[in-house]
PDB file of C-alpha atoms in Angstrom:
ATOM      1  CA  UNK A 207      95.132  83.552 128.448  1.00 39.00           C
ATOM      2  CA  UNK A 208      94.317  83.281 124.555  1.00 44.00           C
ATOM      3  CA  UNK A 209      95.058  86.650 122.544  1.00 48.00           C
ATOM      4  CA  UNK A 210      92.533  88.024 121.280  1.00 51.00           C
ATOM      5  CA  UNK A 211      94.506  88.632 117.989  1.00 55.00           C
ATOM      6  CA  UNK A 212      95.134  86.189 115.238  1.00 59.00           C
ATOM      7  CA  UNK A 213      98.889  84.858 115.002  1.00 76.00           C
ATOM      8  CA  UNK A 214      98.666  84.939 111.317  1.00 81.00           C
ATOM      9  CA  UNK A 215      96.178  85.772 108.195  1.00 91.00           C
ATOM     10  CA  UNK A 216      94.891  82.202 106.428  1.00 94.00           C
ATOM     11  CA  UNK A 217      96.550  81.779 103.281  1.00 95.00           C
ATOM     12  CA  UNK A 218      93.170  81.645 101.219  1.00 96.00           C
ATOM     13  CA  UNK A 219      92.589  84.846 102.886  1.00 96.00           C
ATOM     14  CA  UNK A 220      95.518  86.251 101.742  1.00 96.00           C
ATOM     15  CA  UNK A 221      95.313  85.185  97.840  1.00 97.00           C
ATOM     16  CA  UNK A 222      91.989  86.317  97.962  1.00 97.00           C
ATOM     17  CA  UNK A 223      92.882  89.951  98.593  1.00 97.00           C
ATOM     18  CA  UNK A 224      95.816  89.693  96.270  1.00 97.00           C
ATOM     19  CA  UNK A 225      93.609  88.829  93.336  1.00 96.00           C
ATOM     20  CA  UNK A 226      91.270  91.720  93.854  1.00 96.00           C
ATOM     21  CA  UNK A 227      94.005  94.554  94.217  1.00 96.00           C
ATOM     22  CA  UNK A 228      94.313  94.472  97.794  1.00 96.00           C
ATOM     23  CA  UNK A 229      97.423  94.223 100.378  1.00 96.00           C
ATOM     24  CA  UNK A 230      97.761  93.977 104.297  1.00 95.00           C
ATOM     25  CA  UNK A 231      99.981  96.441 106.192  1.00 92.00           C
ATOM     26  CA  UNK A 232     100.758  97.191 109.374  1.00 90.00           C
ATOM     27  CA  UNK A 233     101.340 100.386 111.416  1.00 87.00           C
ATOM     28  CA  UNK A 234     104.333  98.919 113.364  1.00 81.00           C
ATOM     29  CA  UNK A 235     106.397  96.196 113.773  1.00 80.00           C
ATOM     30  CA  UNK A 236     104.655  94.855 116.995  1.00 80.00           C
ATOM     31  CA  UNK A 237     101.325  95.522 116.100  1.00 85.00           C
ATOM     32  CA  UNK A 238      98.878  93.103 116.682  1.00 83.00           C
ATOM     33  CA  UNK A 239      96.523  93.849 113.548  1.00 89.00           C
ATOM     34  CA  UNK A 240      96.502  94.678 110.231  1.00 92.00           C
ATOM     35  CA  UNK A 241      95.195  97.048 107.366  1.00 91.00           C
ATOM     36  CA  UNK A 242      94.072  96.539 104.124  1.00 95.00           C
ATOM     37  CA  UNK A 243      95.494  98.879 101.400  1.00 94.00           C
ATOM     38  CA  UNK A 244      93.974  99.282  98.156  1.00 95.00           C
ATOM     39  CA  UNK A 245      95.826 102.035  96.427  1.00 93.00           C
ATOM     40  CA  UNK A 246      94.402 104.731  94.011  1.00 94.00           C
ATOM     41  CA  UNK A 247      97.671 104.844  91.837  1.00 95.00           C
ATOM     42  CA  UNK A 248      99.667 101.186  91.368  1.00 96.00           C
ATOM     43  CA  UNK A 249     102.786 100.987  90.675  1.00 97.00           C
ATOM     44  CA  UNK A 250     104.301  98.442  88.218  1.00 97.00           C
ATOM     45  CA  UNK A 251     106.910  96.900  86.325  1.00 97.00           C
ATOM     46  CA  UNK A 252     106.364  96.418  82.491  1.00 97.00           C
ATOM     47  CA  UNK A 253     108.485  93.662  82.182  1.00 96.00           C
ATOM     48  CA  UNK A 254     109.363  94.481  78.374  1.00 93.00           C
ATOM     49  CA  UNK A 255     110.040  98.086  79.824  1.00 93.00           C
ATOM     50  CA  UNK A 256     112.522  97.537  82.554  1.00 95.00           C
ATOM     51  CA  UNK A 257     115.593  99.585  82.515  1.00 94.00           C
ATOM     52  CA  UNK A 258     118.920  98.777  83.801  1.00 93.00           C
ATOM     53  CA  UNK A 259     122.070 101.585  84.160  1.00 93.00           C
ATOM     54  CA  UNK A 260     125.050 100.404  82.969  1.00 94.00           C
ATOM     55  CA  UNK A 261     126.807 100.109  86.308  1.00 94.00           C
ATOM     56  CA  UNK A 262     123.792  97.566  87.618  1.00 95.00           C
ATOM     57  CA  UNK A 263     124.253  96.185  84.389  1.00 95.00           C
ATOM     58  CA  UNK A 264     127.915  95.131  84.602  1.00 95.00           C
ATOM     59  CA  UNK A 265     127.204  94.098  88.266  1.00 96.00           C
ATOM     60  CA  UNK A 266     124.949  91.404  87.062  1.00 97.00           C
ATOM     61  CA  UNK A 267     126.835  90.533  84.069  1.00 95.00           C
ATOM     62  CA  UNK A 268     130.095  89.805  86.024  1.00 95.00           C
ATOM     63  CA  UNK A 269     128.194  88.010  89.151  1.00 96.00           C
ATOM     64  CA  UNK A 270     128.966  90.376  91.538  1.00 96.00           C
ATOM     65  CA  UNK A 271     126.665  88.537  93.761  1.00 97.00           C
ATOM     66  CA  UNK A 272     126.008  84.769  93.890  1.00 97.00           C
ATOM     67  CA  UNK A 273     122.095  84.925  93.281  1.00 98.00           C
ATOM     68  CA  UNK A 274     119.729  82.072  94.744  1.00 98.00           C
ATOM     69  CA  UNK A 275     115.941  81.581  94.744  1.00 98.00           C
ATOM     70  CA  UNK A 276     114.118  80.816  97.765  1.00 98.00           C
ATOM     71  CA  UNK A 277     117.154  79.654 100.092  1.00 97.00           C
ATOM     72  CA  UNK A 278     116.517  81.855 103.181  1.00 97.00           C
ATOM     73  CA  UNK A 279     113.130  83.602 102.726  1.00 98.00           C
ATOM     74  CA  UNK A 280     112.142  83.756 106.454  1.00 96.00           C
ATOM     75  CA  UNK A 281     116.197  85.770 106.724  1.00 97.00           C
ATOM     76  CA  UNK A 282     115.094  88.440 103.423  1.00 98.00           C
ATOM     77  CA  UNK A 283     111.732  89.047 104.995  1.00 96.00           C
ATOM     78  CA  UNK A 284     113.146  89.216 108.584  1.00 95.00           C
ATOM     79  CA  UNK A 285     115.943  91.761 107.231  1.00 95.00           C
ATOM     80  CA  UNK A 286     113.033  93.539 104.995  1.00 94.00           C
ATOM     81  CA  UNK A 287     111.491  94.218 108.878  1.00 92.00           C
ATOM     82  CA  UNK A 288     114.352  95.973 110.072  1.00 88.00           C
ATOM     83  CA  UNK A 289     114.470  99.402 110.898  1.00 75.00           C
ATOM     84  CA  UNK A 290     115.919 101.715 108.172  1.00 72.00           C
ATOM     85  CA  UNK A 291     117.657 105.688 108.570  1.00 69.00           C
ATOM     86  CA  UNK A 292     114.480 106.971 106.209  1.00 65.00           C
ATOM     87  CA  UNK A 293     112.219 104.651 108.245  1.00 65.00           C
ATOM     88  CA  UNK A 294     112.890 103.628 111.813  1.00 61.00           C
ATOM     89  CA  UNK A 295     109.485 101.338 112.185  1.00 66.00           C
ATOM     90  CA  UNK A 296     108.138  99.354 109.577  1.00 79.00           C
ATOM     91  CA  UNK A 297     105.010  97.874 108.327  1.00 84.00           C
ATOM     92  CA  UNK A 298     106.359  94.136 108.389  1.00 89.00           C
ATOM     93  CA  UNK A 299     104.772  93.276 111.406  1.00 91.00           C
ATOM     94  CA  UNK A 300     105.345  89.681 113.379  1.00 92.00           C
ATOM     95  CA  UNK A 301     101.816  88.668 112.212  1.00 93.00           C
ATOM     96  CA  UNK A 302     102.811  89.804 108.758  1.00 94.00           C
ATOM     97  CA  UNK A 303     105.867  87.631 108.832  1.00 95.00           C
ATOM     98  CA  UNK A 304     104.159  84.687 110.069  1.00 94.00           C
ATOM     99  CA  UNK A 305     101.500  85.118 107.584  1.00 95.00           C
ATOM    100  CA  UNK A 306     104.221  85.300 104.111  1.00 96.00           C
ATOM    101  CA  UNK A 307     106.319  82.092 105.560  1.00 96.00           C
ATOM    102  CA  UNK A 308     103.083  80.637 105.437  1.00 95.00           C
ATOM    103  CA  UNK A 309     102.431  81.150 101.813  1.00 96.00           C
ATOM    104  CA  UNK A 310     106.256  80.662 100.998  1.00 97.00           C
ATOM    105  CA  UNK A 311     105.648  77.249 102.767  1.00 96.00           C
ATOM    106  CA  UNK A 312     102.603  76.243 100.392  1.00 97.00           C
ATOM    107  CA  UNK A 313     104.594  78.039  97.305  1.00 96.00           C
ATOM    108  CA  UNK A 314     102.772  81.421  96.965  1.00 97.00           C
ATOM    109  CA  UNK A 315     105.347  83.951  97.860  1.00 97.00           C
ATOM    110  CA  UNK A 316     109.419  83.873  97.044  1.00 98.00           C
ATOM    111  CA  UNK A 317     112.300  85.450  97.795  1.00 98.00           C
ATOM    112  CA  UNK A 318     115.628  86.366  95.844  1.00 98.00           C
ATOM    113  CA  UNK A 319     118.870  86.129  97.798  1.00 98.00           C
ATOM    114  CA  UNK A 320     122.248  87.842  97.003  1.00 98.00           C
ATOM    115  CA  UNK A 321     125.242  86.661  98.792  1.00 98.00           C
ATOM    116  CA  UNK A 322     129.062  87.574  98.720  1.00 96.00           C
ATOM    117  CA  UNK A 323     131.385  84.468 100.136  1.00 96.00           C
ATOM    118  CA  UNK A 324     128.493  83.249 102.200  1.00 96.00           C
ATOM    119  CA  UNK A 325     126.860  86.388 103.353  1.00 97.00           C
ATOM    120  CA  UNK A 326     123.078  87.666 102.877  1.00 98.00           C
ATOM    121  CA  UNK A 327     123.972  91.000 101.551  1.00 98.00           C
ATOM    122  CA  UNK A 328     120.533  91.916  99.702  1.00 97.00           C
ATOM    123  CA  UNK A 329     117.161  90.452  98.413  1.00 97.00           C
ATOM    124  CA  UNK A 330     113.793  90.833  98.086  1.00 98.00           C
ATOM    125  CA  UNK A 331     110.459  89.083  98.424  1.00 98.00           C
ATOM    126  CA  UNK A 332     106.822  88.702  97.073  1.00 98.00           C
ATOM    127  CA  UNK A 333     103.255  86.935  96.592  1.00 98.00           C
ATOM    128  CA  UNK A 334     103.127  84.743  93.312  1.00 97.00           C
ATOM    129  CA  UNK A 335     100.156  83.564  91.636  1.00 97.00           C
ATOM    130  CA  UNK A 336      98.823  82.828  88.567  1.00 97.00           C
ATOM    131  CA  UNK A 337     101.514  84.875  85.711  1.00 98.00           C
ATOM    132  CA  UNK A 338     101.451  87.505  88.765  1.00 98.00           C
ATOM    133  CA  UNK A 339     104.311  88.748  91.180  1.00 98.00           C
ATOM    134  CA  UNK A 340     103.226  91.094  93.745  1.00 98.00           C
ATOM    135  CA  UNK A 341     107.373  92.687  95.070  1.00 96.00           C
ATOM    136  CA  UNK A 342     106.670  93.215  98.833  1.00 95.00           C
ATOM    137  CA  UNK A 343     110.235  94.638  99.938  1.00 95.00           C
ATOM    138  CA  UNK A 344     114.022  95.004  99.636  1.00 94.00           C
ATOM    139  CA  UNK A 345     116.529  95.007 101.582  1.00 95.00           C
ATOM    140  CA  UNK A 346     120.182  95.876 100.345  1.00 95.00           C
ATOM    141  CA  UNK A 347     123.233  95.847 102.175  1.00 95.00           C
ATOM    142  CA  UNK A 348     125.874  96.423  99.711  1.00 96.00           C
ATOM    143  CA  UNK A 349     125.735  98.595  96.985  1.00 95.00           C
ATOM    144  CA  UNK A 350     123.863  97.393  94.077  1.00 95.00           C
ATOM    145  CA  UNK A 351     122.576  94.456  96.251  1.00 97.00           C
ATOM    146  CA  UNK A 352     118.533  94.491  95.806  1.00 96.00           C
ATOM    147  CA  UNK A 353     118.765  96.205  92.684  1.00 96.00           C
ATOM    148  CA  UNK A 354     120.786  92.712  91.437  1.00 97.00           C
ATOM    149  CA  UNK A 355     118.047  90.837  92.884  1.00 97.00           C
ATOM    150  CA  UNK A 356     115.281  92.974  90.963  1.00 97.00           C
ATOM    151  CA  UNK A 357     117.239  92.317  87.512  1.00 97.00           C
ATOM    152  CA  UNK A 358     116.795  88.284  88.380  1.00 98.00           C
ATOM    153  CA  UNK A 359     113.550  88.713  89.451  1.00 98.00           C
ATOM    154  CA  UNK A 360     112.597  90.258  86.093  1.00 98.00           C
ATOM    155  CA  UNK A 361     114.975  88.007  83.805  1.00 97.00           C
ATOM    156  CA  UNK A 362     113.016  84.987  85.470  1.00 98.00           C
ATOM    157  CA  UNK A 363     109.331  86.127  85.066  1.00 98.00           C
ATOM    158  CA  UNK A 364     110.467  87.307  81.446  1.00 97.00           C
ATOM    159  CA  UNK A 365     111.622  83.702  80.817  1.00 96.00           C
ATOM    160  CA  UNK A 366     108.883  81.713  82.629  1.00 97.00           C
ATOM    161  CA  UNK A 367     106.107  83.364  81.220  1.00 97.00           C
ATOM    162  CA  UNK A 368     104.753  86.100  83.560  1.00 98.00           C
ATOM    163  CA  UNK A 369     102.498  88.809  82.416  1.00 97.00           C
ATOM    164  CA  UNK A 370     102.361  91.153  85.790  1.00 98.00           C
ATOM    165  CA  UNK A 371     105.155  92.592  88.121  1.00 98.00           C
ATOM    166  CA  UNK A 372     103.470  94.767  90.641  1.00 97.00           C
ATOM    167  CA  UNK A 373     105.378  96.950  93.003  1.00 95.00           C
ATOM    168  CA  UNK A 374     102.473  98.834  95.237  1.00 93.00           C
ATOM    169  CA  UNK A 375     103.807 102.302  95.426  1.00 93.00           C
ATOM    170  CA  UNK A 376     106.088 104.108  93.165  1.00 92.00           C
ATOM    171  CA  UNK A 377     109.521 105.362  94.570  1.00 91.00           C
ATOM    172  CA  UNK A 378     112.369 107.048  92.663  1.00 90.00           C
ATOM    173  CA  UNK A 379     114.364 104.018  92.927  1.00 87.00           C
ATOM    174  CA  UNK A 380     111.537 102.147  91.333  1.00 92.00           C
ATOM    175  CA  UNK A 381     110.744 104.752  88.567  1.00 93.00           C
ATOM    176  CA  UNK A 382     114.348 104.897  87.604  1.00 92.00           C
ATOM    177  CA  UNK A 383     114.321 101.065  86.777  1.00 93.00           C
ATOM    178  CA  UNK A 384     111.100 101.444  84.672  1.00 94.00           C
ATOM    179  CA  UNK A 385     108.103 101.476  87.112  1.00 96.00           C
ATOM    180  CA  UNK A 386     105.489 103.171  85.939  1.00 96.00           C
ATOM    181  CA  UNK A 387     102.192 104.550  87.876  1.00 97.00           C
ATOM    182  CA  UNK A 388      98.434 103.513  86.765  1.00 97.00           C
ATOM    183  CA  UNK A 389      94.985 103.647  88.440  1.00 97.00           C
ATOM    184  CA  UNK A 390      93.422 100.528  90.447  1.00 96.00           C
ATOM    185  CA  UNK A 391      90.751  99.869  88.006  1.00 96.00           C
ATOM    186  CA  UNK A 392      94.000  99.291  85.538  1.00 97.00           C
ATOM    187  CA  UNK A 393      95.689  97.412  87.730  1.00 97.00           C
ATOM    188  CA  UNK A 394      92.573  95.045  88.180  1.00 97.00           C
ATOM    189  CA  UNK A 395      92.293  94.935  84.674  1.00 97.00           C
ATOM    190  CA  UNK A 396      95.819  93.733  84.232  1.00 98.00           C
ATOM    191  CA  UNK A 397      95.535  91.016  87.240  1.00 97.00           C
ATOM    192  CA  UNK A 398      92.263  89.448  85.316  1.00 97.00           C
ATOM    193  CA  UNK A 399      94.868  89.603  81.896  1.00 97.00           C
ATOM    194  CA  UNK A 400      97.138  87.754  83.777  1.00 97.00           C
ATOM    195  CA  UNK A 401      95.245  84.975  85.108  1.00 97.00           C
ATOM    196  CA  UNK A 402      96.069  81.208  84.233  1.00 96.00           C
ATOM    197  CA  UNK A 403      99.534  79.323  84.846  1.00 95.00           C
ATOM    198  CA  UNK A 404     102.663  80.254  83.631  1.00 96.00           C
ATOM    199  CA  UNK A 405     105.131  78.478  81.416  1.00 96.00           C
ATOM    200  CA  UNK A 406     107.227  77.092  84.255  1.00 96.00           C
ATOM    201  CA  UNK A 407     107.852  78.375  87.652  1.00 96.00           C
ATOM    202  CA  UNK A 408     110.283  80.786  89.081  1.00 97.00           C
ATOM    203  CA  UNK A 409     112.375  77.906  90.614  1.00 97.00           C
ATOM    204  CA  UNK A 410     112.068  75.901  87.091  1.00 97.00           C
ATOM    205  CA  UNK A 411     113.095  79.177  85.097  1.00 97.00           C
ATOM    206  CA  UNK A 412     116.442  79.890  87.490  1.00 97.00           C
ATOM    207  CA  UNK A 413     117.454  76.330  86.920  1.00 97.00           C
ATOM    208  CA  UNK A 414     117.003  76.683  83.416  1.00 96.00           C
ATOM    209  CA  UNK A 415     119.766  80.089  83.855  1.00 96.00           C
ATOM    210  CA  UNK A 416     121.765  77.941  85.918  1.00 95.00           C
ATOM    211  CA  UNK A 417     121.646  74.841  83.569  1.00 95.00           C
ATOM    212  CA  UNK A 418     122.193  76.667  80.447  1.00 94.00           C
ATOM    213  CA  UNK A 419     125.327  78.761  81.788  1.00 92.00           C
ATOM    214  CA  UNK A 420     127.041  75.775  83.234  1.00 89.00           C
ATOM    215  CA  UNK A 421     130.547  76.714  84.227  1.00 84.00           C
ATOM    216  CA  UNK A 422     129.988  80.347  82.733  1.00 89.00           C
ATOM    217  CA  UNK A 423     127.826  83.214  83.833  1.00 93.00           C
ATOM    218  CA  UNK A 424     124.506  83.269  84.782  1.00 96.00           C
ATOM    219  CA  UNK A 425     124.074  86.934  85.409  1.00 96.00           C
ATOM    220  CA  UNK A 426     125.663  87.399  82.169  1.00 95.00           C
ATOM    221  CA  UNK A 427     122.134  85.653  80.873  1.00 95.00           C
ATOM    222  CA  UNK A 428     120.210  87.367  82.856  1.00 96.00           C
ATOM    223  CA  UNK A 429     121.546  90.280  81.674  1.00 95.00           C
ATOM    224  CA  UNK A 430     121.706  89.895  78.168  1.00 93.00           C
ATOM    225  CA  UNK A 431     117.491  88.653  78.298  1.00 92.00           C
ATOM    226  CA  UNK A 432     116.620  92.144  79.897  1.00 93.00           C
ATOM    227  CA  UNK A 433     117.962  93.739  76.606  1.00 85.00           C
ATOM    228  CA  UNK A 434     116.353  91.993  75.021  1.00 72.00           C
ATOM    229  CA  UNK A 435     112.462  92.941  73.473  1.00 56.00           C
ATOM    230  CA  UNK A 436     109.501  90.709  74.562  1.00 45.00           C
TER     231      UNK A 436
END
């Protein structure tokens, strides 16, 4: 007998929301359907705004964590799902995960990966289109972990050209790494100022990093573009 619930949301339907404003959700990890959330207050990123301690600073500098793009994006969203102390259910549903491999397969959503000697110890992942990143989660398990992936994230979409890092709802973690709250008619605003194609890709700008560090660091670029003014 056929559920009467989709297995996924269509790509197309997907992008479409995400260029007006609007997200899916779920209420729990095995439910069948979805909500769409269109928030009175965004929050985002200015990405000539972000602001990095000095610990998180010297953890990206020195490469505390090997850093890839897009190596294990169904394992970052899986480990996004899991249950958390502050939140023991999540909104990552199994339709929700189906959905985002979906668009990672066609190129619309990425994921950051930090490793120590071969282990997934943090990352995060998102919806990408036009100069736009939409962050969906994090996931962190080692100090400093998704916070490393975060500094990447904005180093690359400073270097390739992006105009728009959206983060959905502010948190203190977020504000203390230079989120900042505005209304949804902003926030539409900005996603129309953002339209058109980047300068290169998120792939294309980390192997520019990794090309132009060669035997050296590549954090230590990252780094040194976040201090940097736009």
């Amino acid at each position: 007998m056929h559920s009467p619930f989709p297995t996924s949301i269509s790509p197309d339907m997907l992008l479409l929301a995400y260029r007006n404003g609007i997200f899916p959700m779920a209420d729990s990890r095995d439910d069948p359907e979805v909500f769409w959330v269109e928030p009175k207050q965004r929050a985002i990123i200015p990405l000539d705004q972000f602001h990095m301690s000095r610990s998180l600073k010297k953890a990206v500098s020195q490469d505390r964590f090997e850093v890839t793009i897009d190596q294990k994006f169904g394992a970052v969203i899986e480990a996004c799902s899991q249950p958390r102390r502050d939140h023991p259910d999540s909104w990552i549903s199994d339709l929700i995960k189906a959905s985002y491999r979906q668009l990672h397969g066609l190129g619309h959503a990425h994921s950051i990966e930090c490793w120590q000697d071969g282990t997934l110890l943090g990352g995060l992942y998102g919806v990408s289109f036009d100069r736009v990143f939409c962050g969906e989660s994090m996931f962190s398990r080692a100090t400093d972990a998704s916070k490393v992936a975060l500094c990447w994230l904005v180093g690359l979409m400073r270097q390739a050209g992006y105009r728009l890092l959206d983060c959905q709802f502010m948190t203190d973690h977020l504000a203390s790494m230079g989120a900042v709250e505005i209304s949804q008619a902003d926030y539409v605003e900005k996603l129309a100022a953002a339209r058109g194609e980047p300068q290169q890709s998120l792939a294309g700008a980390y192997a520019a990093v990794k090309t132009r560090a060669g035997d050296h660091s590549p954090g230590k670029l990252i780094a040194q573009s976040l201090t940097q003014t736009s």
